[in-house]
Short mmCIF file of C-alpha atoms and ligand atoms in Angstrom, two decimals:
data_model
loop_
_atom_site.label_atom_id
_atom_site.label_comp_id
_atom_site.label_asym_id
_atom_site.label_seq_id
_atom_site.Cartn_x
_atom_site.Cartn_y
_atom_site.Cartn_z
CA UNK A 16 -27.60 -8.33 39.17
CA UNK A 17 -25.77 -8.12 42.30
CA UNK A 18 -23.63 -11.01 42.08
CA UNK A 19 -21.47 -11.54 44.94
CA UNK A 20 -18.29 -13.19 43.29
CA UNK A 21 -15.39 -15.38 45.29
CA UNK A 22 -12.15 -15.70 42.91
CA UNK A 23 -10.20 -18.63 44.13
CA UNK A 24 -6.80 -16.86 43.19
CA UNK A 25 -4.56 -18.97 45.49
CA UNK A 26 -6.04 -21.61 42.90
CA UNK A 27 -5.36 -19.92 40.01
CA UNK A 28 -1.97 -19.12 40.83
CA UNK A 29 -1.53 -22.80 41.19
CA UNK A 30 -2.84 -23.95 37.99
CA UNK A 31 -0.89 -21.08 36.24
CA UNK A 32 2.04 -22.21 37.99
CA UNK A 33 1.00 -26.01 37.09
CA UNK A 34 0.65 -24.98 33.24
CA UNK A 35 4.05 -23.65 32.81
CA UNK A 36 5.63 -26.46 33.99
CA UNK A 37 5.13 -28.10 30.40
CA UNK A 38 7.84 -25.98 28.40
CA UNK A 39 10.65 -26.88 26.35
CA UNK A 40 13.00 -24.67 28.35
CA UNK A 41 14.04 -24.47 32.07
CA UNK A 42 11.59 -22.03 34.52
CA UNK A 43 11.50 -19.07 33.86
CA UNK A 44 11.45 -18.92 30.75
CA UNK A 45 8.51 -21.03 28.79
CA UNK A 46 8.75 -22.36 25.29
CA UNK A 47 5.67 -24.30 24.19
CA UNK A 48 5.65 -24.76 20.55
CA UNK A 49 2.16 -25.89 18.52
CA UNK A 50 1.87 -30.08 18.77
CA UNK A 51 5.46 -30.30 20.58
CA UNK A 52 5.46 -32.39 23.83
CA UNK A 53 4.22 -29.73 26.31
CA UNK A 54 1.58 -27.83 24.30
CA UNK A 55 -0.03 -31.83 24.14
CA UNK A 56 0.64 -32.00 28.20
CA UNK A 57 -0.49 -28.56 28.42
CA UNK A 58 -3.71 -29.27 26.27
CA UNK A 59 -4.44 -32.86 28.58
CA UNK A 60 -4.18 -30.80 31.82
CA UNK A 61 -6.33 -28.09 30.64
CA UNK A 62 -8.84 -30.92 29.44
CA UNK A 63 -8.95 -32.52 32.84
CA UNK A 64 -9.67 -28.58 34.45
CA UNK A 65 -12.37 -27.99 32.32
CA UNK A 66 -14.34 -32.16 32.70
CA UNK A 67 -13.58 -31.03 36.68
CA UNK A 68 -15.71 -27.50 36.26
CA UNK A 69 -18.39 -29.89 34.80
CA UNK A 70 -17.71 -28.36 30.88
CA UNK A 71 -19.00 -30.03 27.62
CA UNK A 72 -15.07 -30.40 26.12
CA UNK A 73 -14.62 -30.65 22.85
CA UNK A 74 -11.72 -30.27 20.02
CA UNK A 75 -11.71 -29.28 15.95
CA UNK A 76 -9.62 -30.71 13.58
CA UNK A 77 -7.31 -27.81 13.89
CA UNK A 78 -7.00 -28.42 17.60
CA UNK A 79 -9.07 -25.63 18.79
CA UNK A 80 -10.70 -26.52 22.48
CA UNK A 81 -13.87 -25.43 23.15
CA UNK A 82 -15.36 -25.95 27.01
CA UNK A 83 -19.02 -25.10 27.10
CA UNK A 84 -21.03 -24.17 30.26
CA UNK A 85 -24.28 -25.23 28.49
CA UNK A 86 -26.88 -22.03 29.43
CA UNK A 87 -30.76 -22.22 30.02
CA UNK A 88 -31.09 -21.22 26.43
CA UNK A 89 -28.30 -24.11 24.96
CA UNK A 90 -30.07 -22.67 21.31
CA UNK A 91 -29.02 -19.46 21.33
CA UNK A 92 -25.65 -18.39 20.45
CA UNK A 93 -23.38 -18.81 23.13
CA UNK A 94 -21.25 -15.88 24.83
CA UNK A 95 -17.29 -16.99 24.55
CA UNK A 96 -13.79 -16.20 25.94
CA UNK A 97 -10.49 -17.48 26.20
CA UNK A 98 -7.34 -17.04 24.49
CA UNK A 99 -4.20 -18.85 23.72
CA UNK A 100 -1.40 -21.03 25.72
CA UNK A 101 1.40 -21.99 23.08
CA UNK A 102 4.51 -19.67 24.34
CA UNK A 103 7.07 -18.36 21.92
CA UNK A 104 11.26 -19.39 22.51
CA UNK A 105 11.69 -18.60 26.30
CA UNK A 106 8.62 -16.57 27.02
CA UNK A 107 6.92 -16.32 29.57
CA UNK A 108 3.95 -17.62 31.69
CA UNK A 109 1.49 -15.29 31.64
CA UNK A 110 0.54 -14.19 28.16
CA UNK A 111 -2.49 -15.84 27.21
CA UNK A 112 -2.76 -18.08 30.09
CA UNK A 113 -4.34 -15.65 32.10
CA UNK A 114 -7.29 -15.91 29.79
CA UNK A 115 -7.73 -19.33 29.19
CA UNK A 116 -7.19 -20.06 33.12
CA UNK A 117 -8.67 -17.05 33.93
CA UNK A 118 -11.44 -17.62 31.76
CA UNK A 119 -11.79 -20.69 33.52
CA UNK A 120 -11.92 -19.07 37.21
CA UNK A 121 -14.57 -16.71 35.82
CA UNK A 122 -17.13 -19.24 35.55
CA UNK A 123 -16.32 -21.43 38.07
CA UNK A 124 -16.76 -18.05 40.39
CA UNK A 125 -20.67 -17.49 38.53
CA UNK A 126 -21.07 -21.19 39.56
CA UNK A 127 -20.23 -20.54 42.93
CA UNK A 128 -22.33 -17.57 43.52
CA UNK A 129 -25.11 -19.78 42.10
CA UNK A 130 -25.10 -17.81 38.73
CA UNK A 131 -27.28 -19.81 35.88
CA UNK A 132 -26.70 -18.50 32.17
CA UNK A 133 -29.09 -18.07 29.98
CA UNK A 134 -27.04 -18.15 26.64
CA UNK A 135 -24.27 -20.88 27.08
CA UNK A 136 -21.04 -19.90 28.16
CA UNK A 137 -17.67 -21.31 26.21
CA UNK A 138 -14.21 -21.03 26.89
CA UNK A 139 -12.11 -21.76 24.12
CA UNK A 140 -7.86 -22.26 24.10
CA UNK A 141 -6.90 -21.41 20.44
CA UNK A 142 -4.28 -23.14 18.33
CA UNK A 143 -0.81 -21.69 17.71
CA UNK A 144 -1.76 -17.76 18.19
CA UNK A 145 2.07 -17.46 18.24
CA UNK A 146 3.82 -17.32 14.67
CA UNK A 147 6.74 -19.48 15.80
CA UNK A 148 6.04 -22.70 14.02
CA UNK A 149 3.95 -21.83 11.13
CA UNK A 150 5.17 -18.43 10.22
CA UNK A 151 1.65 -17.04 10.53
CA UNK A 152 -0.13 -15.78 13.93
CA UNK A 153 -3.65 -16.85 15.29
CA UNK A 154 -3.64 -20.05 13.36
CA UNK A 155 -6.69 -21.20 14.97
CA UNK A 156 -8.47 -18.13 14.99
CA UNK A 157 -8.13 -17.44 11.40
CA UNK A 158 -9.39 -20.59 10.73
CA UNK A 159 -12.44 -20.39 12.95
CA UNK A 160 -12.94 -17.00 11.61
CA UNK A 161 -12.69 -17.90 7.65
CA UNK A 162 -9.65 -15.86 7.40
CA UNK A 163 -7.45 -18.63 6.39
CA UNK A 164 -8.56 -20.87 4.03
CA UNK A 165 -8.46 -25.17 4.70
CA UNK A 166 -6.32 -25.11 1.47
CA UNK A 167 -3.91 -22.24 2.82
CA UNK A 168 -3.81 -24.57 6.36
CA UNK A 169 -3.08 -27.57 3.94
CA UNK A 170 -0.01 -25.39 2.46
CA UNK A 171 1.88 -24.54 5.78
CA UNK A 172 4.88 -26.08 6.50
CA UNK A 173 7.52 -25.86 9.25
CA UNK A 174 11.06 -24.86 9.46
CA UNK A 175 11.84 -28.52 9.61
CA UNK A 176 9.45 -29.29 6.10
CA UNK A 177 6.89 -30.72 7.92
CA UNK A 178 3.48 -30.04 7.19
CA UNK A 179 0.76 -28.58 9.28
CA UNK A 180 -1.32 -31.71 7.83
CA UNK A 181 0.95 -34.16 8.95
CA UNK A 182 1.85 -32.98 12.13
CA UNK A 183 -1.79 -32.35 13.05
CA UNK A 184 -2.21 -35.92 12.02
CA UNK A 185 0.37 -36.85 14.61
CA UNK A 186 -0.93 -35.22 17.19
CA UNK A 187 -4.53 -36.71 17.08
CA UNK A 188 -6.15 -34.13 14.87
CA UNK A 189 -7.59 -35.81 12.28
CA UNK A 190 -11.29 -34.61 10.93
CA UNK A 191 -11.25 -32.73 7.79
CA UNK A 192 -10.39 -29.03 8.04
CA UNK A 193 -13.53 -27.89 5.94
CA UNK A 194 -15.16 -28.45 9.85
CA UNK A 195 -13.51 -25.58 11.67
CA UNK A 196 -14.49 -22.59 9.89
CA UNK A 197 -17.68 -21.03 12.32
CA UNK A 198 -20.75 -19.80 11.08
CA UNK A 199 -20.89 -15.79 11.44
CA UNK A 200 -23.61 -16.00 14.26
CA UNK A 201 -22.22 -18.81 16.25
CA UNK A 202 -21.61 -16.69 19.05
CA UNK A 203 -23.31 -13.83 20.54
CA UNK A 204 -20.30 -11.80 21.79
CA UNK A 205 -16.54 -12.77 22.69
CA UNK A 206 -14.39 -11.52 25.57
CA UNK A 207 -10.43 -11.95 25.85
CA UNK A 208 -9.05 -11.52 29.15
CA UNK A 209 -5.08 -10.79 28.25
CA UNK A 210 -1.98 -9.33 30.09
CA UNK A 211 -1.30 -5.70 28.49
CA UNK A 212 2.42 -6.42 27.09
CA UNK A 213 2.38 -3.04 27.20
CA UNK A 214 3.60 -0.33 30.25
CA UNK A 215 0.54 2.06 30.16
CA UNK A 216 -1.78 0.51 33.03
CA UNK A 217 1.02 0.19 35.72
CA UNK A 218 2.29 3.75 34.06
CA UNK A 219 -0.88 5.25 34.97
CA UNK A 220 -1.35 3.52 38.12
CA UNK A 221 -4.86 2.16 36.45
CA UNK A 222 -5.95 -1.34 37.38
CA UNK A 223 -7.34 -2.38 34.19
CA UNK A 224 -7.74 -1.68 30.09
CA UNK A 225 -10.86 -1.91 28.45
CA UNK A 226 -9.29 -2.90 24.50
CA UNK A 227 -11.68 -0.11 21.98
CA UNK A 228 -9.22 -1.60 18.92
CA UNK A 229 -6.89 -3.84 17.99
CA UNK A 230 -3.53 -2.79 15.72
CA UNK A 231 -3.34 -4.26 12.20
CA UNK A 232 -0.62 -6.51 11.94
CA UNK A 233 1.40 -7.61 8.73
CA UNK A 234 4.49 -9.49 8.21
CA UNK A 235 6.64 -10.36 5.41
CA UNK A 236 9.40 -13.27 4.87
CA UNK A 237 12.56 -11.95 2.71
CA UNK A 238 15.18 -14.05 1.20
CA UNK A 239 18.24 -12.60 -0.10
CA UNK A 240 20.57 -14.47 -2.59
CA UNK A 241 23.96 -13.41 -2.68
CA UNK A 242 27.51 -15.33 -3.88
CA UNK A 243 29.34 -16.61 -0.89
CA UNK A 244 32.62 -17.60 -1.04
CA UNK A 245 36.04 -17.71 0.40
CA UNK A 246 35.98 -14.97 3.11
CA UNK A 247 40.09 -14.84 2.89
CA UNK A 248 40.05 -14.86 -1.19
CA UNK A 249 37.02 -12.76 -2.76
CA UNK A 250 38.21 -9.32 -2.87
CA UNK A 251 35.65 -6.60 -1.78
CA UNK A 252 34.86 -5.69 -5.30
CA UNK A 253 34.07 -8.94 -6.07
CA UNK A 254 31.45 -9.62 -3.59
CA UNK A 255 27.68 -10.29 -3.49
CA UNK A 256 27.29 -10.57 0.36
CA UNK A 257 23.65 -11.52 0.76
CA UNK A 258 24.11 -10.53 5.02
CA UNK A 259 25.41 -6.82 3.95
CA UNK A 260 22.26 -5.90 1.77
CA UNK A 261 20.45 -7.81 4.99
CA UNK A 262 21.79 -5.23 7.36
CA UNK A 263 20.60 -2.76 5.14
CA UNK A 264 17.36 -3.71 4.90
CA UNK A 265 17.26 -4.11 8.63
CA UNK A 266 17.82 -0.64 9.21
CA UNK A 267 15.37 0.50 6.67
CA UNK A 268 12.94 -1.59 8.12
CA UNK A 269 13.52 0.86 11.30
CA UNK A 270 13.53 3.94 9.47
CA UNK A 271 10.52 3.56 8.13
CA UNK A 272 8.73 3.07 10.69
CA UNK A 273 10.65 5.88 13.07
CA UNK A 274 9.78 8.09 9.90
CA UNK A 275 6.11 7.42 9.72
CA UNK A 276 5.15 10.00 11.72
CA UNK A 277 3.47 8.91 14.17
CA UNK A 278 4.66 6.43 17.51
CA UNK A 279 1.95 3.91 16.86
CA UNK A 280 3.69 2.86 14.33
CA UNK A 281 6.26 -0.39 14.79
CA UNK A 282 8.27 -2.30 12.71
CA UNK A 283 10.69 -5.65 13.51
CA UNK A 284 13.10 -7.63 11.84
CA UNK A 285 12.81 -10.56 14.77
CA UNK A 286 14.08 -13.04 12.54
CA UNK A 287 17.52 -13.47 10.65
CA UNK A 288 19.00 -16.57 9.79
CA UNK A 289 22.24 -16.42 7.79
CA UNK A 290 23.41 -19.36 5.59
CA UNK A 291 26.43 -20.81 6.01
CA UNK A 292 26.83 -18.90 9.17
CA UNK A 293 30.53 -19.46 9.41
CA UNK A 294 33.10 -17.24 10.13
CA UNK A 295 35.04 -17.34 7.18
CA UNK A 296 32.18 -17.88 4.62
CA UNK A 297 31.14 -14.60 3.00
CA UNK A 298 27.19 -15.23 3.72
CA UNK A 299 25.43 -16.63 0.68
CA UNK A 300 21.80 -16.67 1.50
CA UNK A 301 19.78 -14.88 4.23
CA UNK A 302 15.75 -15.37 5.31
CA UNK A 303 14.70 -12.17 7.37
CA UNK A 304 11.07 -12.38 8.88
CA UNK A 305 9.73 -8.78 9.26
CA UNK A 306 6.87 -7.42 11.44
CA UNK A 307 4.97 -4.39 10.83
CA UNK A 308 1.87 -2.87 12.75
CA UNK A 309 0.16 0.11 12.91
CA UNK A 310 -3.72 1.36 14.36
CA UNK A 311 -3.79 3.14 11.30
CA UNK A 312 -3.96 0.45 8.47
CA UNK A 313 -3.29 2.57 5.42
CA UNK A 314 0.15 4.05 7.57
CA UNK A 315 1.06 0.06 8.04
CA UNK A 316 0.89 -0.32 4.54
CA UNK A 317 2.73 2.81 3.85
CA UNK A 318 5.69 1.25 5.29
CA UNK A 319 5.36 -2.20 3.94
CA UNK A 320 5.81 -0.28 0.75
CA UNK A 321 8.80 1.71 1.77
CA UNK A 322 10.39 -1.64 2.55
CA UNK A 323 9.14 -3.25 -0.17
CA UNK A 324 10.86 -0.42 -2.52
CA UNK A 325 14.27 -0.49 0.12
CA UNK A 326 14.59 -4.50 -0.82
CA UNK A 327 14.20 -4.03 -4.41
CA UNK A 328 17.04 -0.60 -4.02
CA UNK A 329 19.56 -2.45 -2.28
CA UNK A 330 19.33 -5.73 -3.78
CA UNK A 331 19.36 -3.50 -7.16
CA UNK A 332 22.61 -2.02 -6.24
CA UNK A 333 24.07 -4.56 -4.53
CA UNK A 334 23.32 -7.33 -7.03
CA UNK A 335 21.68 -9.67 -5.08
CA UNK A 336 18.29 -12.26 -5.86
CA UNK A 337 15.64 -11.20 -3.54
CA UNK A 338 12.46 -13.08 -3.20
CA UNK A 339 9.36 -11.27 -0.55
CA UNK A 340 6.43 -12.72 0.45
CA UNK A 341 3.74 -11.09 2.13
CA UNK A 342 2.71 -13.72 4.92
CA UNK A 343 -0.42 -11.93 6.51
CA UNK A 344 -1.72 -7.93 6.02
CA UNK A 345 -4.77 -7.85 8.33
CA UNK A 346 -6.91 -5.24 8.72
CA UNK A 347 -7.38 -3.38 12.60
CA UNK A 348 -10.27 -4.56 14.64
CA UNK A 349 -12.64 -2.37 16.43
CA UNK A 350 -14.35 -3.08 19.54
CA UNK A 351 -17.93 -3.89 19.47
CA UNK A 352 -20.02 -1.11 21.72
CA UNK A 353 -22.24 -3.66 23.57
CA UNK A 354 -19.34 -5.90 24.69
CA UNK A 355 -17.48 -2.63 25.69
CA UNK A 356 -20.51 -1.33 27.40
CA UNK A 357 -20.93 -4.90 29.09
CA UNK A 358 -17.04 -4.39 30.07
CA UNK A 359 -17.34 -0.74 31.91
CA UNK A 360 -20.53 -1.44 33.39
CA UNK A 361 -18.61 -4.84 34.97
CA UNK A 362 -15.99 -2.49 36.06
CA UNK A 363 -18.23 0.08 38.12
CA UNK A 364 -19.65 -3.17 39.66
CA UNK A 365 -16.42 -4.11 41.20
CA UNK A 366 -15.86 -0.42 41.57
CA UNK A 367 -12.64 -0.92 39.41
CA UNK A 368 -10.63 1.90 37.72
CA UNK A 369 -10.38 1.50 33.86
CA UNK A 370 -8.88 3.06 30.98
CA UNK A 371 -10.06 3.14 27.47
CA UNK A 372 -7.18 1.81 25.24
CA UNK A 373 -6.35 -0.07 22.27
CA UNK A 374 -4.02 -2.85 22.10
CA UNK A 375 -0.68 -2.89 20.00
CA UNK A 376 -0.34 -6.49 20.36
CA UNK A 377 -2.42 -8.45 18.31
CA UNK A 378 -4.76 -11.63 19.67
CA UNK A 379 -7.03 -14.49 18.76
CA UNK A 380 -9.45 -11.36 19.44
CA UNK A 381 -8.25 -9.57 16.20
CA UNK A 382 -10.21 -12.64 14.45
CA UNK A 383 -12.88 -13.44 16.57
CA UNK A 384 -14.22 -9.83 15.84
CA UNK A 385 -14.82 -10.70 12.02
CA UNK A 386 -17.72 -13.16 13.41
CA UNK A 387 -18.67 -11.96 16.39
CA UNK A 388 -19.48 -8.69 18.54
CA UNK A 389 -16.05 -8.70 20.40
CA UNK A 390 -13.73 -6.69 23.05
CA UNK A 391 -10.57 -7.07 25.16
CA UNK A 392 -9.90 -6.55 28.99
CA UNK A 393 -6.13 -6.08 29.90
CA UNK A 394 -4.74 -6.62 33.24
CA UNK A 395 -1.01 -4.86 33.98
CA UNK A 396 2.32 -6.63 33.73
CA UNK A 397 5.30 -5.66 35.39
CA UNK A 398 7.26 -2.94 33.42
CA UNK A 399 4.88 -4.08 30.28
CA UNK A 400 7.24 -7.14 30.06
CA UNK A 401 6.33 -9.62 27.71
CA UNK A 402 7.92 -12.40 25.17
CA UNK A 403 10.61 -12.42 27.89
CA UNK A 404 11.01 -14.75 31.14
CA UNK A 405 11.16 -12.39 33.38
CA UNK A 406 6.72 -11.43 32.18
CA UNK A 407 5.03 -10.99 35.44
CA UNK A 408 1.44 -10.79 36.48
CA UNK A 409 0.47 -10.34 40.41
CA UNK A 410 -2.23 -12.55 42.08
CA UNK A 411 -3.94 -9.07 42.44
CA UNK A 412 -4.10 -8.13 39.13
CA UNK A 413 -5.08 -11.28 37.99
CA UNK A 414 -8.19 -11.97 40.68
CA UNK A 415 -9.53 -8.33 39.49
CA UNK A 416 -9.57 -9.21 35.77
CA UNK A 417 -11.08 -12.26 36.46
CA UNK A 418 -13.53 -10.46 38.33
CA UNK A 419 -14.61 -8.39 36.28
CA UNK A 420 -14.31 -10.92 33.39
CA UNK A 421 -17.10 -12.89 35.41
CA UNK A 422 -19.45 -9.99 35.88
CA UNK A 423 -19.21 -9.37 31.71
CA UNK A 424 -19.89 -12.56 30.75
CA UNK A 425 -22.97 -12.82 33.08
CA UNK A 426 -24.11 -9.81 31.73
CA UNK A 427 -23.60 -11.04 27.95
CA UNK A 428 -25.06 -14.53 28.92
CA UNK A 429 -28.01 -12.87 29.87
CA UNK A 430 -28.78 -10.47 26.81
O1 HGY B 8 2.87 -10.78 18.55
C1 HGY B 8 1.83 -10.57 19.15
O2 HGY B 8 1.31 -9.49 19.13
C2 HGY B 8 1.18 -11.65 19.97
O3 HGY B 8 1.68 -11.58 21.28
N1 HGY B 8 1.44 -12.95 19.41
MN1 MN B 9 2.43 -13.51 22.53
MN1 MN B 10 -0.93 -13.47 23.70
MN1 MN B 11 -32.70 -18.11 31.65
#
C-alpha cells in the first residue's frame, strides 16, 4: 500500500500553538491541571477539531474522549491512538500533545490520500495522565484498562479535599463510573505517538524511536510527624524535627537508586511540603511524594524496600511518626510484536531511520497494553527537555512522526 501521504504541518503547528494557549501560567511554560479552566477550554477546542475531521466524538464518565473514524468493518475492533493533554506546573507544550494532535493529522492525512479503513480508527485524549491533581498517573487509562477500580476513583481526593466525584460532577461528567472500564478486546492494537523526554534520538542523530517496553513506575506518599516548636527556645537535644529526618530520607531515596547497580534505575523525591514552613518554627510535619522506576521490576522494588527500611531507620532514631503509602507499583509493559512490526515496516516506507528503544517515562500506553496489542513511536526533543518550558519539538520532527504514525495505523486498520 503505497500511500502517498501530505502532513499539513504548518497546520499542526498552529493547532499545537492554539492548544497551549489554555494554561494556567504565562507562555512558555503550560500548566493545565485535570477539570481546571483550560484543560475544559482545551477539551472544547479539541472537540470542535475532531466534529471538523468528520469524527464520531464521544466522552466517558471519567472524561476520556474518544474520536472515531468509523472503518468499513465499524464491527470489528477498532485500531486506536492518542495520548494525553493535561500539563504538569509550568510544563511544556509538547508532551502528549503531539499525539493527540498528531494523532489527529494522521488521519486527516489517510483521508486526504483517499485512504478508507477497514477496522475503525479512534483517537482518544486521556484524562489526567499527569499525577498532579490526584496523586496517581494515567487516571484515565487505568480506568479504561481495569487497573483502577470505580471504588478506588470514588476514593481520590485533591490537595484542596475535593473529591474526584465531585469535581467530575462539576465539570459535566456525570454517568456512573462502572461505564469506563473497556472490555479486553475492544481494540485491535493501540499506537502512542509521544515526544522522547529523553536525549538518546537527537544523541544519536536518529529521527525516530520505536518504544519495545515501557519502565515500571511506583510511587509512594510519606508523612513524617515530628514536634515543632519554638525555633529560638527548643534546645537541639530536645528536638523532633520532622524536615531533618526528611532530608535524610531524601538522600536515601538517591542512594538507593545510584546504588542499584544499574543506570536504568531512577528515583525522585519531586514533592516536599513542610508544615508550618516558617522560619522560626522548628518543622512539625512533612508530606514527601517519592518516584521510583526501573525496566527491571523486581530492581524497582528492591529500592522501594531500601526506602521503605531507611524511613522506618531514621524515623526510629530520630523519634519521629511516619506514616507510607504505596500510591501505585505497576508492573513494565512490553511492546506487542505486530504493532512493532506494523511500526518498522511504516518506517522503511517513509524511508525513516529508527532505533529500537524503551521508554523511561511512563504513558497512557503503559495501560493500554494490559487490553490491547500496543507500542510507542517517539519523536526527538531538544536536549531531551521535558516537564520544563523551555520542551521543544521541531515542525520536522513532528511531520515525520506523524507520518509514519499514518502509515501504522493504515496498516493496523487493515489487518
Ligand atoms: O512522569 C511521567 O513519566 C509522565 O511524563 N507523566
Ligand atoms: Mn508528562
Ligand atoms: Mn506525556
Ligand atoms: Mn475494507
Amino acid at each position: 500500500m503505497a500511500l502517498k501521504l501530505q502532513v499539513n504541518t504548518e497546520r499542526l503547528v498552529r493547532e499545537l500553538e492554539h492548544l497551549a494557549s489554555y494554561s494556567d501560567t504565562p507562555p512558555p511554560a503550560i500548566t493545565r491541571i485535570l477539570f481546571t479552566k483550560p484543560d475544559l477550554e482545551a477539551r472544547a477546542y479539541l472537540k470542535e477539531l475532531f466534529q471538523e475531521a468528520g469524527l464520531k466524538v464521544r466522552e466517558d464518565p471519567l472524561g476520556n474522549l474518544f474520536a472515531r473514524w468509523e472503518g468499513h468493518a465499524p464491527e470489528l475492533p477498532a485500531v486506536g491512538t492518542g495520548s494525553h493533554i493535561d500539563a504538569i506546573p509550568y510544563a511544556g507544550m509538547y508532551d502528549g500533545t503531539v499525539g493527540v494532535l498528531g494523532g489527529l493529522e494522521a488521519i486527516r492525512a489517510l483521508q486526504q490520500a483517499g485512504f478508507k479503513p477497514h477496522r475503525s480508527i479512534e483517537l482518544l485524549v486521556f484524562t489526567a495522565e499527569e499525577p498532579t491533581r490526584f496523586g496517581i498517573g494515567c487516571l484515565g487509562s487505568r480506568a479504561l484498562s481495569g487497573a483502577l477500580s470505580p471504588e478506588a476513583l470514588r476514593a481520590l481526593k485533591d490537595s484542596e479535599g475535593n473529591s474526584l466525584e465531585e469535581v467530575r460532577q462539576k465539570a459535566g461528567y456525570t454517568g456512573p463510573l462502572e461505564e469506563v472500564r473497556l472490555p479486553e478486546n475492544h481494540y485491535a492494537a493501540f499506537v502512542e505517538l509521544h515526544i522522547e523526554q529523553g536525549p538518546v534520538l537527537e544523541q544519536e542523530g536518529v529521527p525516530l524511536g520505536v518504544v519495545t517496553a515501557i519502565a515500571a513506575p511506583a510511587s509512594l506518599r510519606v508523612v513524617l510527624e515530628g514536634e515543632g516548636g519554638h525555633a529560638g527556645t527548643v534546645l537541639m537535644p530536645d528536638r523532633k524535627d520532622a524536615l531533618c529526618a526528611a532530608a535524610e530520607i531524601i538522600l536515601g531515596v538517591e542512594a538507593f537508586a545510584r546504588g542499584s547497580g544499574s543506570i536504568n534505575t531512577v528515583a525522585t523525591t519531586g514533592f516536599c511540603e513542610v508544615h508550618p514552613n516558617a522560619i522560626n518554627s522548628v518543622p512539625s510535619r512533612v508530606r514527601l511524594e517519592i518516584d521510583v522506576r526501573d525496566v527491571e521490576q523486581s530492581r524497582r522494588d528492591q529500592v522501594v524496600r531500601n526506602i521503605l527500611q531507611g524511613v522506618e531507620q531514621v524515623c526510629t532514631r530520630r523519634n519521629i511518626r511516619y506514616s507510607v503509602e504505596i500510591i501505585n507499583m505497576d508492573p513494565p509493559a512490553k511492546s506487542a510484536s505486530e504493532v512493532l512490526r506494523a511500526l518498522v515496516e511504516a518506517c522503511g516506507e517513509a524511508s525513516v531511520r529508527f532505533k529500537l528503544m524503551v521508554s523511561r517515562a511512563y504513558h497512557d500506553a503503559l495501560f493500554m497494553a494490559r487490553i490491547a496489542p500496543t507500542a510507542m513511536l517517539f519523536i526527538p526533543c531538544r536536549g531531551g527537555i521535558s516537564h520544563r518550558p523551555d520542551e521543544y519539538a521541531s515542525p520536522e520532527d513532528i511531520a515525520r512522526g506523524v507520518q509514519v504514525l499514518a502509515l501504522t495505523l493504515a496498516k493496523l486498520s487493515q489487518a
